[in-house]
Amino acid sequence: MINKLSKTKAIDMPVYTNILFWLSLFFLAIWVNSLIGTTDIKNWAIENTLTLIALLFLILNYNTFRFSDFSYALICIFLCLHVYGSKYTYAGNPFGYWLQDVLHSSRNHYDRLVHFGFGFLLYYPLYESITKWLKFPKEDAIILPLLTILSASGLYEVIEWLVADVFFKDQGISYLGIQGDVWDSQKDTAIAFLGAIVAAVFYVSYIKIIR
């Protein structure tokens, strides 16, 4: 009986891969660094609310909804991009200023980079969840991550408006990071959708995910 119980416990305990361990350690280092060196602690806290929710979801559902190491790597890269943006605010990000100089642009494009990453990096984890857990056929599941990313991007812009104009007005400008562009929300949504389309074409054409 004792042997049976010990075997059951061994099966139920989460088994963390080496890759996942190092990804977690790397993200934790980036996250802590973003907090220690932040130039706007209130904006950091607001930006990282969704980060915390995402991490709690991944941790609490690890045994039930377990992604591949590749998907965890993509998720880690996106979260690192996001928390690095929260360190300086998106509009004041140093890497964005470097891009601004290289592209001879009139604005800091770091926020555009992260929105593109939202679509490009999270396409495959969504595809994996739709085929693995929702049991959709691979051919039918190609389009669903695109629609999910487009919908989530639009919802995020609504959340940004609520945070900036209703709940935290003092942090509104730094949180939104629109930099004087009245079409910022629409462009952010569009570029996230573009990132998802590029990912879909890449995975279907080169990785052959539907085979």
mmCIF file of C-alpha atoms in Angstrom:
data_model
loop_
_atom_site.group_PDB
_atom_site.id
_atom_site.type_symbol
_atom_site.label_atom_id
_atom_site.label_comp_id
_atom_site.label_asym_id
_atom_site.label_seq_id
_atom_site.Cartn_x
_atom_site.Cartn_y
_atom_site.Cartn_z
ATOM 1 C CA MET A 1 0.000 0.000 0.000
ATOM 2 C CA ILE A 2 2.827 2.389 0.920
ATOM 3 C CA ASN A 3 4.607 1.598 -2.314
ATOM 4 C CA LYS A 4 1.446 2.367 -4.289
ATOM 5 C CA LEU A 5 1.026 5.730 -2.536
ATOM 6 C CA SER A 6 4.643 6.667 -3.155
ATOM 7 C CA LYS A 7 4.292 5.796 -6.817
ATOM 8 C CA THR A 8 1.140 7.911 -7.078
ATOM 9 C CA LYS A 9 2.864 10.897 -5.496
ATOM 10 C CA ALA A 10 5.804 10.544 -7.836
ATOM 11 C CA ILE A 11 3.457 10.669 -10.814
ATOM 12 C CA ASP A 12 1.500 13.684 -9.534
ATOM 13 C CA MET A 13 4.537 15.813 -8.721
ATOM 14 C CA PRO A 14 5.498 18.205 -11.537
ATOM 15 C CA VAL A 15 8.632 17.224 -13.403
ATOM 16 C CA TYR A 16 10.526 20.326 -14.490
ATOM 17 C CA THR A 17 12.836 19.983 -17.454
ATOM 18 C CA ASN A 18 16.310 21.476 -17.410
ATOM 19 C CA ILE A 19 15.310 23.920 -20.132
ATOM 20 C CA LEU A 20 12.285 25.111 -18.160
ATOM 21 C CA PHE A 21 14.419 25.546 -15.044
ATOM 22 C CA TRP A 22 16.925 27.765 -16.865
ATOM 23 C CA LEU A 23 14.155 29.703 -18.607
ATOM 24 C CA SER A 24 12.522 30.372 -15.230
ATOM 25 C CA LEU A 25 15.824 31.448 -13.702
ATOM 26 C CA PHE A 26 16.612 33.724 -16.649
ATOM 27 C CA PHE A 27 13.193 35.379 -16.551
ATOM 28 C CA LEU A 28 13.371 35.855 -12.789
ATOM 29 C CA ALA A 29 16.719 37.639 -13.182
ATOM 30 C CA ILE A 30 15.309 39.944 -15.879
ATOM 31 C CA TRP A 31 12.191 40.608 -13.809
ATOM 32 C CA VAL A 32 14.093 41.460 -10.627
ATOM 33 C CA ASN A 33 16.476 43.677 -12.597
ATOM 34 C CA SER A 34 13.534 45.541 -14.122
ATOM 35 C CA LEU A 35 12.182 46.261 -10.638
ATOM 36 C CA ILE A 36 15.520 47.301 -9.125
ATOM 37 C CA GLY A 37 16.383 49.670 -11.960
ATOM 38 C CA THR A 38 12.924 51.005 -12.794
ATOM 39 C CA THR A 39 12.541 54.721 -13.387
ATOM 40 C CA ASP A 40 8.801 54.693 -12.555
ATOM 41 C CA ILE A 41 7.712 52.232 -9.846
ATOM 42 C CA LYS A 42 3.986 52.958 -10.244
ATOM 43 C CA ASN A 43 4.109 52.310 -13.969
ATOM 44 C CA TRP A 44 6.162 49.152 -13.316
ATOM 45 C CA ALA A 45 3.501 47.846 -10.945
ATOM 46 C CA ILE A 46 0.704 48.530 -13.428
ATOM 47 C CA GLU A 47 2.580 47.001 -16.361
ATOM 48 C CA ASN A 48 3.435 43.853 -14.409
ATOM 49 C CA THR A 49 -0.069 43.108 -13.162
ATOM 50 C CA LEU A 50 -0.794 41.082 -16.311
ATOM 51 C CA THR A 51 2.686 39.542 -16.081
ATOM 52 C CA LEU A 52 1.873 38.244 -12.615
ATOM 53 C CA ILE A 53 -1.490 36.906 -13.770
ATOM 54 C CA ALA A 54 0.164 35.098 -16.694
ATOM 55 C CA LEU A 55 2.818 33.559 -14.436
ATOM 56 C CA LEU A 56 0.233 32.392 -11.905
ATOM 57 C CA PHE A 57 -1.768 30.765 -14.696
ATOM 58 C CA LEU A 58 1.305 28.957 -16.050
ATOM 59 C CA ILE A 59 2.412 27.780 -12.599
ATOM 60 C CA LEU A 60 -0.969 26.754 -11.177
ATOM 61 C CA ASN A 61 -1.958 24.900 -14.346
ATOM 62 C CA TYR A 62 1.421 23.317 -15.025
ATOM 63 C CA ASN A 63 0.228 19.761 -14.433
ATOM 64 C CA THR A 64 -3.028 20.244 -16.330
ATOM 65 C CA PHE A 65 -1.893 22.403 -19.266
ATOM 66 C CA ARG A 66 1.768 21.733 -19.893
ATOM 67 C CA PHE A 67 3.360 23.374 -22.930
ATOM 68 C CA SER A 68 6.361 22.080 -24.833
ATOM 69 C CA ASP A 69 9.797 23.482 -23.960
ATOM 70 C CA PHE A 70 9.733 25.364 -27.257
ATOM 71 C CA SER A 71 6.482 27.111 -26.331
ATOM 72 C CA TYR A 72 7.801 27.970 -22.868
ATOM 73 C CA ALA A 73 10.882 29.492 -24.518
ATOM 74 C CA LEU A 74 8.688 31.673 -26.764
ATOM 75 C CA ILE A 75 6.554 32.745 -23.794
ATOM 76 C CA CYS A 76 9.706 33.538 -21.797
ATOM 77 C CA ILE A 77 11.100 35.737 -24.576
ATOM 78 C CA PHE A 78 7.853 37.688 -24.821
ATOM 79 C CA LEU A 79 7.597 38.201 -21.050
ATOM 80 C CA CYS A 80 11.225 39.351 -20.946
ATOM 81 C CA LEU A 81 10.536 41.903 -23.676
ATOM 82 C CA HIS A 82 7.531 43.136 -21.728
ATOM 83 C CA VAL A 83 9.209 43.470 -18.329
ATOM 84 C CA TYR A 84 12.237 45.150 -19.925
ATOM 85 C CA GLY A 85 9.767 47.677 -21.334
ATOM 86 C CA SER A 86 8.247 48.208 -17.895
ATOM 87 C CA LYS A 87 11.662 49.069 -16.442
ATOM 88 C CA TYR A 88 11.959 52.404 -18.252
ATOM 89 C CA THR A 89 8.367 52.761 -19.558
ATOM 90 C CA TYR A 90 7.825 51.774 -23.161
ATOM 91 C CA ALA A 91 8.165 55.316 -24.479
ATOM 92 C CA GLY A 92 11.455 55.825 -22.625
ATOM 93 C CA ASN A 93 13.087 52.488 -23.402
ATOM 94 C CA PRO A 94 16.836 52.775 -24.281
ATOM 95 C CA PHE A 95 16.735 50.014 -26.902
ATOM 96 C CA GLY A 96 13.766 51.794 -28.461
ATOM 97 C CA TYR A 97 15.794 54.992 -28.665
ATOM 98 C CA TRP A 98 18.564 53.051 -30.387
ATOM 99 C CA LEU A 99 16.031 51.747 -32.913
ATOM 100 C CA GLN A 100 14.734 55.276 -33.323
ATOM 101 C CA ASP A 101 18.201 56.482 -34.311
ATOM 102 C CA VAL A 102 18.813 53.534 -36.638
ATOM 103 C CA LEU A 103 15.449 53.911 -38.360
ATOM 104 C CA HIS A 104 15.589 57.722 -38.310
ATOM 105 C CA SER A 105 12.125 57.650 -36.768
ATOM 106 C CA SER A 106 10.252 60.398 -34.962
ATOM 107 C CA ARG A 107 9.235 58.089 -32.091
ATOM 108 C CA ASN A 108 10.467 55.313 -29.828
ATOM 109 C CA HIS A 109 9.272 52.065 -31.409
ATOM 110 C CA TYR A 110 9.897 49.677 -28.523
ATOM 111 C CA ASP A 111 6.167 49.323 -27.889
ATOM 112 C CA ARG A 112 5.667 48.325 -31.527
ATOM 113 C CA LEU A 113 8.378 45.676 -31.133
ATOM 114 C CA VAL A 114 6.624 44.145 -28.123
ATOM 115 C CA HIS A 115 3.223 44.197 -29.822
ATOM 116 C CA PHE A 116 4.721 42.447 -32.842
ATOM 117 C CA GLY A 117 6.314 39.962 -30.454
ATOM 118 C CA PHE A 118 2.925 39.347 -28.848
ATOM 119 C CA GLY A 119 1.601 38.070 -32.152
ATOM 120 C CA PHE A 120 4.753 36.397 -33.451
ATOM 121 C CA LEU A 121 5.951 34.737 -30.230
ATOM 122 C CA LEU A 122 2.608 33.631 -28.801
ATOM 123 C CA TYR A 123 1.158 32.201 -32.015
ATOM 124 C CA TYR A 124 2.717 28.758 -31.550
ATOM 125 C CA PRO A 125 1.844 28.354 -27.829
ATOM 126 C CA LEU A 126 -1.766 29.189 -28.733
ATOM 127 C CA TYR A 127 -1.676 26.775 -31.652
ATOM 128 C CA GLU A 128 -0.282 24.095 -29.363
ATOM 129 C CA SER A 129 -2.990 24.636 -26.745
ATOM 130 C CA ILE A 130 -5.753 24.565 -29.353
ATOM 131 C CA THR A 131 -4.549 21.318 -30.930
ATOM 132 C CA LYS A 132 -3.324 19.595 -27.760
ATOM 133 C CA TRP A 133 -6.016 20.432 -25.217
ATOM 134 C CA LEU A 134 -9.028 21.621 -27.206
ATOM 135 C CA LYS A 135 -8.428 18.795 -29.703
ATOM 136 C CA PHE A 136 -9.037 20.886 -32.811
ATOM 137 C CA PRO A 137 -7.713 19.388 -36.067
ATOM 138 C CA LYS A 138 -4.353 20.895 -37.002
ATOM 139 C CA GLU A 139 -5.660 22.273 -40.294
ATOM 140 C CA ASP A 140 -8.571 24.037 -38.578
ATOM 141 C CA ALA A 141 -6.395 25.329 -35.730
ATOM 142 C CA ILE A 142 -4.196 27.453 -38.021
ATOM 143 C CA ILE A 143 -6.661 30.353 -38.047
ATOM 144 C CA LEU A 144 -7.751 30.297 -34.390
ATOM 145 C CA PRO A 145 -4.520 31.732 -32.889
ATOM 146 C CA LEU A 146 -4.788 34.613 -35.379
ATOM 147 C CA LEU A 147 -8.301 35.429 -34.193
ATOM 148 C CA THR A 148 -7.318 34.994 -30.542
ATOM 149 C CA ILE A 149 -4.355 37.362 -30.856
ATOM 150 C CA LEU A 150 -6.421 39.949 -32.724
ATOM 151 C CA SER A 151 -9.159 39.776 -30.074
ATOM 152 C CA ALA A 152 -6.696 39.846 -27.160
ATOM 153 C CA SER A 153 -4.880 42.836 -28.678
ATOM 154 C CA GLY A 154 -8.130 44.751 -28.993
ATOM 155 C CA LEU A 155 -9.114 43.828 -25.432
ATOM 156 C CA TYR A 156 -5.714 44.960 -24.147
ATOM 157 C CA GLU A 157 -6.208 48.382 -25.734
ATOM 158 C CA VAL A 158 -9.551 48.669 -23.926
ATOM 159 C CA ILE A 159 -7.829 47.713 -20.656
ATOM 160 C CA GLU A 160 -5.161 50.348 -21.335
ATOM 161 C CA TRP A 161 -7.891 52.973 -21.756
ATOM 162 C CA LEU A 162 -9.562 51.952 -18.479
ATOM 163 C CA VAL A 163 -6.264 51.990 -16.588
ATOM 164 C CA ALA A 164 -5.106 55.294 -18.049
ATOM 165 C CA ASP A 165 -8.351 57.264 -18.091
ATOM 166 C CA VAL A 166 -10.422 55.754 -15.288
ATOM 167 C CA PHE A 167 -8.357 54.046 -12.592
ATOM 168 C CA PHE A 168 -4.841 55.555 -12.694
ATOM 169 C CA LYS A 169 -5.073 58.920 -14.404
ATOM 170 C CA ASP A 170 -1.758 60.140 -12.976
ATOM 171 C CA GLN A 171 0.047 57.282 -14.726
ATOM 172 C CA GLY A 172 -2.008 57.486 -17.896
ATOM 173 C CA ILE A 173 0.500 59.092 -20.245
ATOM 174 C CA SER A 174 3.496 56.969 -19.205
ATOM 175 C CA TYR A 175 1.418 53.777 -19.258
ATOM 176 C CA LEU A 176 -0.115 54.369 -22.683
ATOM 177 C CA GLY A 177 3.073 55.565 -24.311
ATOM 178 C CA ILE A 178 1.191 56.907 -27.344
ATOM 179 C CA GLN A 179 3.860 59.570 -27.949
ATOM 180 C CA GLY A 180 1.390 61.921 -29.584
ATOM 181 C CA ASP A 181 0.012 59.357 -32.039
ATOM 182 C CA VAL A 182 -3.804 59.413 -32.012
ATOM 183 C CA TRP A 183 -3.859 56.111 -33.910
ATOM 184 C CA ASP A 184 -1.521 54.339 -31.491
ATOM 185 C CA SER A 185 -4.093 51.790 -30.291
ATOM 186 C CA GLN A 186 -5.112 50.813 -33.806
ATOM 187 C CA LYS A 187 -1.478 50.502 -34.918
ATOM 188 C CA ASP A 188 -0.594 48.377 -31.880
ATOM 189 C CA THR A 189 -3.455 45.989 -32.616
ATOM 190 C CA ALA A 190 -2.571 45.839 -36.305
ATOM 191 C CA ILE A 191 1.110 45.106 -35.711
ATOM 192 C CA ALA A 192 0.292 42.334 -33.222
ATOM 193 C CA PHE A 193 -1.986 40.800 -35.838
ATOM 194 C CA LEU A 194 0.790 41.176 -38.428
ATOM 195 C CA GLY A 195 3.172 39.345 -36.105
ATOM 196 C CA ALA A 196 0.695 36.474 -35.799
ATOM 197 C CA ILE A 197 0.272 36.293 -39.583
ATOM 198 C CA VAL A 198 4.050 36.181 -40.109
ATOM 199 C CA ALA A 199 4.290 33.397 -37.510
ATOM 200 C CA ALA A 200 1.472 31.424 -39.136
ATOM 201 C CA VAL A 201 3.090 31.656 -42.567
ATOM 202 C CA PHE A 202 6.470 30.669 -41.105
ATOM 203 C CA TYR A 203 5.195 27.628 -39.217
ATOM 204 C CA VAL A 204 2.998 26.385 -42.048
ATOM 205 C CA SER A 205 5.576 26.983 -44.782
ATOM 206 C CA TYR A 206 8.825 26.027 -43.083
ATOM 207 C CA ILE A 207 8.046 24.016 -39.970
ATOM 208 C CA LYS A 208 5.122 22.170 -41.599
ATOM 209 C CA ILE A 209 3.048 22.139 -38.396
ATOM 210 C CA ILE A 210 -0.045 20.774 -40.105
ATOM 211 C CA ARG A 211 1.695 17.540 -41.138
#
